[in-house]
CSV table of C-alpha atoms in Angstrom, one decimal:
chain,number,residue,atom,x,y,z
F,1,MET,CA,-0.1,0.3,0.0
F,2,MET,CA,2.7,2.5,1.0
F,3,LYS,CA,4.7,1.8,-2.4
F,4,LYS,CA,1.6,2.5,-4.2
F,5,VAL,CA,1.1,5.8,-2.2
F,6,LEU,CA,5.0,6.7,-3.2
F,7,ASP,CA,4.3,5.9,-6.8
F,8,LEU,CA,1.5,8.1,-7.0
F,9,ILE,CA,3.3,11.0,-5.4
F,10,CYS,CA,6.2,10.5,-7.7
F,11,VAL,CA,3.5,10.5,-10.8
F,12,ILE,CA,1.9,13.7,-9.5
F,13,MET,CA,5.2,15.7,-8.8
F,14,PHE,CA,6.6,14.6,-12.1
F,15,PHE,CA,3.5,16.2,-14.2
F,16,THR,CA,3.7,19.0,-11.7
F,17,LEU,CA,7.2,19.8,-13.0
F,18,ILE,CA,6.3,19.2,-16.4
F,19,VAL,CA,3.5,21.9,-16.1
F,20,MET,CA,6.0,24.2,-14.5
F,21,PHE,CA,8.4,23.7,-17.0
F,22,ALA,CA,6.2,24.7,-19.7
F,23,PHE,CA,4.9,27.6,-18.0
F,24,SER,CA,8.2,29.2,-16.9
F,25,THR,CA,9.6,28.6,-20.6
F,26,LEU,CA,6.6,30.3,-22.1
F,27,PHE,CA,6.5,33.5,-19.6
F,28,PHE,CA,9.9,33.6,-18.1
F,29,SER,CA,12.3,32.7,-20.8
F,30,PRO,CA,15.3,35.1,-20.8
F,31,GLU,CA,15.2,35.1,-24.6
F,32,PRO,CA,12.9,33.8,-27.2
F,33,VAL,CA,13.4,30.5,-28.6
F,34,ASP,CA,14.6,30.1,-32.0
F,35,MET,CA,12.4,27.7,-33.6
F,36,THR,CA,14.5,27.5,-36.9
F,37,LYS,CA,17.5,25.5,-35.0
F,38,ASP,CA,17.5,21.8,-35.0
F,39,THR,CA,15.4,19.6,-32.4
F,40,ASP,CA,18.7,19.1,-30.3
F,41,GLU,CA,19.4,22.8,-30.0
F,42,ILE,CA,15.8,24.0,-29.4
F,43,ASP,CA,15.6,21.2,-26.5
F,44,ALA,CA,18.8,22.6,-24.9
F,45,GLN,CA,17.7,26.3,-25.2
F,46,LEU,CA,14.3,25.3,-23.6
F,47,PHE,CA,16.1,23.4,-20.8
F,48,ALA,CA,18.5,26.0,-20.2
F,49,SER,CA,15.8,28.6,-19.8
F,50,PHE,CA,13.9,26.7,-17.4
F,51,PRO,CA,14.6,28.2,-13.8
F,52,LEU,CA,14.2,25.1,-11.7
F,53,GLN,CA,16.5,22.8,-14.0
F,54,GLY,CA,18.5,21.8,-11.2
F,55,SER,CA,15.6,20.6,-8.9
F,56,TRP,CA,14.3,19.1,-11.8
F,57,GLN,CA,17.3,17.0,-12.3
F,58,THR,CA,17.7,16.0,-8.6
F,59,LEU,CA,14.0,15.1,-8.5
F,60,ARG,CA,14.3,13.2,-12.0
F,61,THR,CA,17.2,11.2,-10.6
F,62,SER,CA,15.5,10.6,-7.4
F,63,MET,CA,12.4,9.4,-9.1
F,64,LEU,CA,14.6,6.8,-11.2
F,65,LEU,CA,16.4,5.6,-8.2
F,66,ALA,CA,12.9,5.3,-6.4
F,67,ALA,CA,11.6,3.0,-9.2
F,68,GLY,CA,14.8,0.6,-8.9
F,69,LYS,CA,16.8,1.9,-11.8
F,70,THR,CA,20.6,1.1,-11.6
F,71,GLU,CA,21.3,3.3,-15.2
F,72,ILE,CA,21.4,6.8,-15.1
F,73,ASP,CA,22.0,8.9,-18.3
F,74,GLY,CA,24.4,5.9,-19.5
F,75,SER,CA,26.0,5.8,-16.0
F,76,PHE,CA,25.4,2.8,-13.6
F,77,LEU,CA,25.2,2.5,-10.1
F,78,VAL,CA,27.7,-0.4,-8.7
F,79,ASN,CA,28.5,-1.2,-5.2
F,80,GLY,CA,27.7,2.1,-3.6
F,81,GLY,CA,29.2,4.0,-6.7
F,82,VAL,CA,28.7,5.2,-9.9
F,83,ILE,CA,30.5,4.1,-13.2
F,84,ARG,CA,30.2,5.5,-16.8
F,85,PRO,CA,31.5,3.2,-19.3
F,86,SER,CA,34.5,4.4,-21.4
F,87,GLU,CA,34.0,4.9,-25.1
F,88,GLN,CA,36.1,3.1,-27.6
F,89,VAL,CA,39.5,5.0,-28.6
F,90,SER,CA,39.4,5.4,-32.5
F,91,SER,CA,42.1,4.0,-34.7
F,92,LYS,CA,43.1,7.6,-35.5
F,93,ALA,CA,43.6,8.6,-32.0
F,94,THR,CA,45.6,5.5,-31.3
F,95,ASP,CA,47.8,5.8,-34.5
F,96,ARG,CA,48.5,9.3,-33.5
F,97,LEU,CA,49.6,8.4,-29.8
F,98,THR,CA,51.9,5.4,-30.9
F,99,GLY,CA,53.6,7.6,-33.8
F,100,SER,CA,54.3,10.3,-31.7
F,101,ILE,CA,55.8,8.5,-28.9
F,102,ASN,CA,57.8,6.1,-31.3
F,103,ASP,CA,59.1,9.2,-33.1
F,104,PHE,CA,60.2,10.7,-29.9
F,105,ALA,CA,62.1,7.4,-28.6
F,106,ALA,CA,63.6,7.4,-32.1
F,107,ARG,CA,65.1,10.9,-31.6
F,108,HIS,CA,66.1,10.3,-28.1
F,109,GLU,CA,68.0,6.9,-28.2
F,110,ASP,CA,69.9,7.5,-25.0
F,111,ILE,CA,67.0,8.0,-22.8
F,112,GLY,CA,64.9,5.5,-21.3
F,113,VAL,CA,61.4,5.8,-22.7
F,114,TYR,CA,58.4,4.2,-20.8
F,115,THR,CA,54.6,4.4,-21.4
F,116,CYS,CA,51.7,3.5,-19.0
F,117,ILE,CA,47.9,3.8,-19.9
F,118,ILE,CA,45.8,3.8,-16.9
F,119,PRO,CA,42.3,2.1,-17.5
F,120,SER,CA,39.3,3.1,-16.2
F,121,PRO,CA,36.7,2.0,-13.7
F,122,SER,CA,34.6,0.5,-16.2
F,123,GLY,CA,37.6,-1.4,-17.7
F,124,ILE,CA,38.3,-3.0,-14.3
F,125,TYR,CA,34.6,-3.6,-13.2
F,126,SER,CA,33.2,-4.7,-16.4
F,127,ALA,CA,31.9,-7.9,-15.0
F,128,ASP,CA,29.8,-5.6,-12.8
F,129,LEU,CA,28.0,-3.8,-15.5
F,130,PRO,CA,25.2,-4.8,-17.9
F,131,SER,CA,26.3,-6.1,-21.1
F,132,VAL,CA,25.0,-3.0,-23.0
F,133,GLY,CA,27.0,-0.6,-20.7
F,134,VAL,CA,30.6,-2.3,-20.7
F,135,GLY,CA,31.8,0.2,-23.4
F,136,PHE,CA,34.9,-1.8,-24.7
F,137,ASP,CA,37.5,-4.4,-23.7
F,138,GLN,CA,40.0,-2.0,-22.3
F,139,LYS,CA,42.4,-5.0,-21.4
F,140,HIS,CA,42.8,-5.9,-25.0
F,141,TYR,CA,42.9,-2.4,-26.4
F,142,ILE,CA,45.8,-1.4,-24.2
F,143,SER,CA,47.7,-4.9,-25.1
F,144,GLU,CA,47.1,-4.2,-28.8
F,145,LEU,CA,48.2,-0.5,-28.2
F,146,TYR,CA,51.5,-1.8,-26.4
F,147,SER,CA,52.4,-4.1,-29.3
F,148,SER,CA,52.3,-1.0,-31.7
F,149,PHE,CA,55.0,0.8,-29.9
F,150,ASP,CA,58.7,0.2,-31.0
F,151,SER,CA,61.0,-2.0,-28.9
F,152,SER,CA,62.8,1.1,-27.8
F,153,VAL,CA,59.6,2.1,-25.7
F,154,ALA,CA,59.1,0.1,-22.7
F,155,THR,CA,55.3,-0.3,-21.7
F,156,LEU,CA,54.2,-0.4,-18.2
F,157,ASP,CA,51.2,-2.6,-16.9
F,158,ALA,CA,48.7,-0.8,-14.7
F,159,TYR,CA,45.8,-2.9,-15.9
F,160,SER,CA,46.9,-6.0,-14.0
F,161,PRO,CA,47.6,-4.9,-10.6
F,162,LEU,CA,44.5,-2.6,-10.6
F,163,TYR,CA,42.5,-5.7,-11.6
F,164,SER,CA,44.2,-7.5,-8.9
F,165,SER,CA,43.2,-5.0,-6.3
F,166,ARG,CA,39.6,-4.6,-7.4
F,167,GLU,CA,37.8,-5.8,-4.3
F,168,ASN,CA,40.0,-3.1,-2.6
F,169,TYR,CA,39.0,1.1,-2.8
F,170,ILE,CA,41.1,1.8,-5.8
F,171,PHE,CA,38.8,4.2,-7.6
F,172,MET,CA,36.6,7.0,-6.4
F,173,ARG,CA,33.2,6.0,-6.0
F,174,THR,CA,31.6,9.3,-7.2
F,175,ASP,CA,34.5,10.0,-9.8
F,176,THR,CA,36.7,8.5,-12.3
F,177,SER,CA,39.6,9.2,-10.4
F,178,LEU,CA,42.2,6.7,-8.8
F,179,THR,CA,42.4,6.8,-5.0
F,180,SER,CA,45.8,6.8,-3.4
F,181,GLY,CA,45.5,3.1,-2.6
F,182,GLY,CA,45.0,2.6,-6.3
F,183,ALA,CA,47.7,4.8,-7.2
F,184,PHE,CA,50.0,3.0,-5.1
F,185,ASP,CA,49.2,-0.3,-6.6
F,186,VAL,CA,50.3,1.1,-10.0
F,187,TYR,CA,53.5,2.6,-8.9
F,188,SER,CA,54.6,-0.5,-7.2
F,189,SER,CA,54.0,-2.4,-10.4
F,190,CYS,CA,55.5,0.1,-12.6
F,191,ILE,CA,58.6,1.3,-10.8
F,192,ARG,CA,60.0,-2.2,-10.9
F,193,LYS,CA,60.3,-1.9,-14.4
F,194,MET,CA,61.9,1.2,-14.2
F,195,GLY,CA,64.8,-0.2,-12.4
F,196,PHE,CA,63.8,0.4,-8.8
F,197,SER,CA,62.4,-1.6,-5.8
F,198,PRO,CA,59.2,0.1,-4.8
F,199,ARG,CA,58.8,1.6,-1.1
F,200,PRO,CA,56.5,-0.8,1.0
F,201,TYR,CA,53.1,0.4,2.0
F,202,SER,CA,54.1,0.4,5.8
F,203,ASP,CA,56.6,3.3,4.9
F,204,TYR,CA,53.5,5.6,4.6
F,205,ASP,CA,51.2,7.2,7.0
F,206,SER,CA,47.3,7.4,5.8
F,207,GLU,CA,46.1,11.1,6.2
F,208,HIS,CA,42.4,11.5,5.6
F,209,ALA,CA,42.4,14.8,4.1
F,210,LEU,CA,38.8,15.0,3.3
F,211,THR,CA,35.9,12.9,3.9
F,212,GLY,CA,32.5,12.9,2.4
F,213,TYR,CA,33.7,14.0,-0.9
F,214,ILE,CA,30.8,13.8,-3.8
F,215,GLY,CA,32.9,13.8,-7.3
F,216,SER,CA,32.2,15.5,-10.5
F,217,LEU,CA,30.4,12.3,-12.0
F,218,CYS,CA,27.7,12.1,-9.1
F,219,ASN,CA,27.3,16.2,-9.3
F,220,GLU,CA,26.7,15.9,-12.8
F,221,LEU,CA,24.1,13.1,-12.7
F,222,ASN,CA,22.6,14.6,-9.4
F,223,ILE,CA,22.8,11.7,-7.6
F,224,ARG,CA,23.2,11.4,-3.9
F,225,GLN,CA,21.0,8.2,-3.2
F,226,ARG,CA,22.5,4.8,-2.9
F,227,ILE,CA,26.3,6.0,-3.2
F,228,THR,CA,28.7,6.1,-0.7
F,229,PRO,CA,30.7,9.4,-0.6
F,230,ASP,CA,34.6,9.2,-1.3
F,231,ASN,CA,37.4,10.0,1.1
F,232,ILE,CA,40.3,11.6,-0.2
F,233,GLU,CA,43.3,10.1,1.4
F,234,LEU,CA,47.0,11.1,1.2
F,235,LEU,CA,49.9,8.6,1.8
F,236,ILE,CA,52.3,10.5,3.5
F,237,PRO,CA,56.3,9.0,3.9
F,238,LYS,CA,56.9,8.5,7.7
F,239,ASN,CA,60.6,9.4,7.4
F,240,GLY,CA,59.5,12.8,5.8
F,241,THR,CA,59.2,13.9,2.1
F,242,VAL,CA,62.1,14.0,-0.1
F,243,VAL,CA,60.9,17.0,-2.1
F,244,THR,CA,62.9,20.2,-1.5
F,245,SER,CA,60.9,22.4,-3.7
F,246,ALA,CA,58.4,22.3,-6.5
F,247,THR,CA,58.1,25.2,-9.0
F,248,GLY,CA,55.1,25.5,-11.2
F,249,TYR,CA,55.4,27.3,-14.4
F,250,GLY,CA,51.7,28.6,-15.9
F,251,SER,CA,51.0,31.0,-18.6
F,252,GLY,CA,53.8,33.6,-18.1
F,253,SER,CA,53.6,32.8,-14.2
F,254,LYS,CA,56.0,31.0,-12.0
F,255,GLU,CA,55.2,29.8,-8.5
F,256,LYS,CA,57.4,28.0,-5.9
F,257,HIS,CA,55.9,25.5,-3.3
F,258,LYS,CA,57.3,23.2,-0.7
F,259,SER,CA,55.1,20.2,-1.3
F,260,VAL,CA,53.7,18.6,-4.3
F,261,TYR,CA,50.2,18.4,-2.2
F,262,ASP,CA,48.0,21.5,-2.6
F,263,ARG,CA,46.0,21.2,0.6
F,264,SER,CA,44.5,24.4,0.0
F,265,ALA,CA,42.5,22.7,-2.8
F,266,LEU,CA,40.8,20.6,-0.4
F,267,SER,CA,38.6,23.6,0.7
F,268,THR,CA,37.5,24.2,-3.0
F,269,ASP,CA,35.1,22.6,-5.5
F,270,LYS,CA,38.0,20.8,-7.1
F,271,PRO,CA,39.7,19.1,-3.9
F,272,LEU,CA,41.5,16.5,-6.2
F,273,ASP,CA,43.7,19.2,-7.0
F,274,VAL,CA,45.3,18.6,-3.9
F,275,PHE,CA,47.5,16.1,-6.3
F,276,LEU,CA,50.1,18.1,-8.2
F,277,TYR,CA,48.0,21.2,-7.9
F,278,GLY,CA,45.6,19.7,-10.6
F,279,SER,CA,46.2,21.3,-14.1
F,280,ARG,CA,47.3,24.7,-12.8
F,281,TYR,CA,50.6,24.5,-14.4
F,282,LYS,CA,52.1,23.5,-17.7
F,283,LYS,CA,55.1,22.2,-16.3
F,284,LEU,CA,56.1,21.6,-12.5
F,285,ASP,CA,59.8,21.1,-11.9
F,286,ILE,CA,60.3,19.1,-8.6
F,287,ALA,CA,63.5,18.9,-6.7
F,288,THR,CA,64.5,16.2,-4.1
F,289,ILE,CA,67.3,15.3,-1.6
F,290,ASN,CA,68.3,12.5,-3.7
F,291,GLN,CA,71.3,14.3,-5.3
F,292,ASP,CA,72.8,11.1,-6.8
F,293,SER,CA,69.8,9.7,-8.2
F,294,PRO,CA,68.6,9.8,-12.1
F,295,LYS,CA,66.2,12.5,-13.4
F,296,LEU,CA,62.8,11.9,-14.5
F,297,LEU,CA,60.4,13.6,-17.1
F,298,ILE,CA,56.8,12.9,-16.9
F,299,VAL,CA,54.2,13.8,-19.5
F,300,LYS,CA,51.0,13.1,-17.9
F,301,THR,CA,47.1,13.7,-18.0
F,302,GLU,CA,45.4,15.1,-14.8
F,303,GLN,CA,43.6,11.7,-13.8
F,304,THR,CA,47.1,10.2,-13.2
F,305,ASP,CA,48.2,12.6,-10.7
F,306,PRO,CA,47.8,10.5,-7.5
F,307,ILE,CA,50.6,8.1,-9.1
F,308,ILE,CA,53.5,10.7,-9.2
F,309,PRO,CA,54.3,11.6,-5.7
F,310,PHE,CA,55.1,7.8,-5.1
F,311,LEU,CA,57.6,7.9,-8.1
F,312,ILE,CA,59.3,11.3,-7.0
F,313,SER,CA,61.0,9.6,-4.2
F,314,HIS,CA,63.4,7.4,-6.6
F,315,TYR,CA,64.8,10.3,-8.4
F,316,SER,CA,66.8,13.5,-7.7
F,317,PHE,CA,64.9,15.8,-10.0
F,318,VAL,CA,61.5,15.4,-11.5
F,319,THR,CA,59.6,17.5,-14.3
F,320,VAL,CA,55.9,17.0,-14.9
F,321,ILE,CA,54.3,18.2,-18.0
F,322,ASP,CA,50.6,18.5,-18.0
F,323,ALA,CA,49.4,17.1,-21.7
F,324,ASP,CA,46.4,19.0,-21.2
F,325,THR,CA,47.4,22.5,-19.9
F,326,ALA,CA,50.2,22.5,-22.5
F,327,SER,CA,48.5,21.5,-25.6
F,328,ASP,CA,49.3,24.6,-27.2
F,329,VAL,CA,53.2,24.2,-27.1
F,330,THR,CA,55.7,21.5,-28.1
F,331,LEU,CA,57.7,19.7,-25.8
F,332,GLU,CA,60.8,21.5,-26.7
F,333,ASP,CA,59.2,24.6,-25.7
F,334,LEU,CA,59.1,23.7,-22.1
F,335,VAL,CA,61.9,21.3,-21.4
F,336,SER,CA,65.2,19.6,-23.0
F,337,ALA,CA,64.4,16.0,-22.9
F,338,GLU,CA,68.3,15.3,-23.2
F,339,GLN,CA,68.6,16.6,-19.7
F,340,PHE,CA,66.7,13.5,-18.0
F,341,ASP,CA,67.8,9.7,-17.8
F,342,GLN,CA,64.1,8.5,-18.3
F,343,VAL,CA,60.9,9.7,-19.6
F,344,LEU,CA,57.5,8.5,-18.7
F,345,PHE,CA,54.6,9.2,-21.0
F,346,LEU,CA,51.6,8.5,-18.3
F,347,PHE,CA,48.0,8.9,-19.6
F,348,ASP,CA,44.3,7.5,-18.7
F,349,ILE,CA,42.5,5.7,-21.1
F,350,ASP,CA,40.0,8.3,-21.3
F,351,SER,CA,42.1,11.2,-22.5
F,352,LEU,CA,43.5,9.3,-25.4
F,353,GLU,CA,40.7,10.3,-27.7
F,354,ASN,CA,41.5,14.0,-27.6
F,355,LEU,CA,45.2,14.2,-26.6
F,356,ARG,CA,47.2,16.1,-29.3
F,357,MET,CA,50.4,14.0,-29.2
F,358,ASP,CA,51.0,14.8,-32.7
F,359,ILE,CA,51.4,18.5,-32.0
F,360,PHE,CA,52.6,18.2,-28.3
F,361,LEU,CA,55.7,16.2,-29.3
F,362,GLU,CA,56.4,17.9,-32.5
F,363,GLU,CA,60.0,18.8,-32.8
F,364,GLN,CA,60.6,22.4,-33.5
F,365,GLU,CA,61.8,23.3,-36.7
C-alpha cells in the first residue's frame, strides 16, 4: 500500500514539474526560443531557460532511483558508486599516440622511454556492468596498443595490478579518479620495470585529508542516493618527504612551493587538485634530496596525478608536463629531454581520444 502511495506521489510531482517547465519557458524565458534551429538545439535552449532545472534534475534522478533503476543517463550504480563506461578509442587517436611516442623514442635513443596507460573503472569492473554498458575491452585495447610501440619504448602494465586489487578501494566511487591506494598499486608495479624497488606500503602514514567527498560524476548526474561518499586520502612517507621544492610554470607565471600536495585545494570545489595542483601548471619542476639519483621527465594527464608523488621518491629531479594544459606548445618549448635519464608518458585511457600528441611532441623546426 505504501509503495503505491509513493508511486502516486512521484507521478503527481513529475507532471507538476512538466507543467511548471512549460509555463516558465513560455512566460519567463530570458530570450525567445529560436524555432529555426534543429531539435537538439531547441531542446537545449528550452532546458537552459527552465529556472528550476537543478531541482528538476535532482527530482528526476530520485524518481528513477526510487523506481529501482540502476542506470542514469548512461552511467551505472555499482556497489555504492557510479561507473560511466568508457568509449572506444578511435584508430586515428591510437595511431597518433603510438606514432608520436615512437618518433620521440627514435629521436632520443640515449633516454629510457616508458609508456603507461591507466584503465578506467569500467575497464576494471566490466563484469559488474550490464552487457550493454561495458563500453569496450580495455585490457585487449591496451595490449594491442602496447604491441604497436617500437622495442625502444618500454610499456608498463597498470591494468593487472588494478584488476588484482579490484576488491579494494582503488577508484573513487563518485568520480573516475584513482584513489591513493589504487595509485600506490600502479606505482609498485611500474617502478620495478623502471629499475627500482618500490617502497612498501608500511613506509607511509595515511592522512584522511577530506571525508564525504562527492565527485564530479555524481554531481553531474545529481545522484545522492544509494552511493557512498568518497574519502580523499594522502599517503605521507613516515620518514619525511624527499621533496625540497616544487616550482610551477603557468602562462607567464612562476610559483614556488614546498610540497607536491596543494592542501588549499581541499576547501575548494576541486579538492582532487590537492594532487600536483591539478592542471594549474604547464610544467612542474620537483627537486628532491636524492642528489645522486636519476632525473625523470613525466608527460601526464590529470587523472594520473595521484601516482606521481610515489614515483618522485626514487629520483633527484622530476619535471612533470601536463599534456592538457600544455597542448598549445611543443615539448621542446618547455624542457630539453636530453637533461633526463628517463621519460614516462603517463596517460589515462579516457584522455587518449582528444590528446593532441602529434602537436605536443612535434620537434621544433
